[in-house]
Coordinates of C-alpha atoms in Angstrom, one line a residue:
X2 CA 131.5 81.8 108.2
X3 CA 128.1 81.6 106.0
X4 CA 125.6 84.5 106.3
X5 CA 121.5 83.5 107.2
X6 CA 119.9 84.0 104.3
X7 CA 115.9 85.6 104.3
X8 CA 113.6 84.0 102.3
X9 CA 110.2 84.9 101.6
X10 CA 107.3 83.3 102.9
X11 CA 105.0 81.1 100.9
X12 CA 102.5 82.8 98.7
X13 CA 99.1 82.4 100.1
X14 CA 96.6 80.1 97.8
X15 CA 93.8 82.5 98.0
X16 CA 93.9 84.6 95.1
X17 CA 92.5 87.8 97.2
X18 CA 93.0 89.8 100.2
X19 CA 90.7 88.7 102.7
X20 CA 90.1 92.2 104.7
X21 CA 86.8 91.7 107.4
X22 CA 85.5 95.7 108.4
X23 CA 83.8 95.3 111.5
X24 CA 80.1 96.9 111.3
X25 CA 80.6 100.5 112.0
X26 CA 83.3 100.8 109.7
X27 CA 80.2 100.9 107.0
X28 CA 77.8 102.5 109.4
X29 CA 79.6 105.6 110.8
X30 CA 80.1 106.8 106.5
X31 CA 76.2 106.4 106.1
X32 CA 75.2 108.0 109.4
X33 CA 77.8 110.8 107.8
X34 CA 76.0 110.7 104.8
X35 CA 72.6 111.2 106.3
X36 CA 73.5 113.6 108.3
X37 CA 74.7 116.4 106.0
X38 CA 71.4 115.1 104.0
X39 CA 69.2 116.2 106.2
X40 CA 71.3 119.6 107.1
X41 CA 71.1 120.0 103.4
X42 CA 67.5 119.9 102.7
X43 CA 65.9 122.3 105.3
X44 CA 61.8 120.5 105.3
X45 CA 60.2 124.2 104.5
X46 CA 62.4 124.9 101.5
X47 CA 62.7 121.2 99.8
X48 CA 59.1 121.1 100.2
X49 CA 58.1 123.8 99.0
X50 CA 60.6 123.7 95.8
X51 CA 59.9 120.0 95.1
X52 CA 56.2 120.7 95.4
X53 CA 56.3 123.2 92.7
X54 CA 59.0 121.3 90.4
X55 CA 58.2 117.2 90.8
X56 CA 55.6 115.8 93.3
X57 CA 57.4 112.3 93.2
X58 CA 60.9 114.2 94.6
X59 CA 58.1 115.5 97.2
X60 CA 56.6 112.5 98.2
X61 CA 60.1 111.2 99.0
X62 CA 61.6 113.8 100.6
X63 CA 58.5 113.7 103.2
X64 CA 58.8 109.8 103.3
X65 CA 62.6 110.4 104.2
X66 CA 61.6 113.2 106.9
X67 CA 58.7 110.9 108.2
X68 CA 61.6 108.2 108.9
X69 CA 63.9 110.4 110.6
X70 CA 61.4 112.0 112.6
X71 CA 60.5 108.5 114.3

């Protein structure tokens, strides 16, 4: 009486994995990311430290705040 025997599927062609995220598998990281940001920078220190060390950083940071406010 013969044993089955297991063989291995065929190798793919593709070279790669092919692994789709759906969208908020990028999303929820940013929002994260974001979030601690902005609990980070409290607006009446970071502006008044980036005012006194670098108005670019400044200008940003109120660009930034400007967007999250809306």
């Amino acid at each position: 009486m013969s044993a089955p025997t297991y063989t291995r599927p065929p190798r793919s062609t593709r070279g790669g994995v092919d692994i789709r995220l759906p969208w908020w598998a990028l999303a929820l990281p940013v929002l994260a990311f974001v979030a601690l940001l902005l609990l980070i920078l409290n607006p009446a220190d970071a502006d008044a430290h980036a005012a006194a060390e670098q108005p670019a950083i400044s200008h940003l940071l109120e660009r930034l705040e400007q967007l999250t406010a809306r």
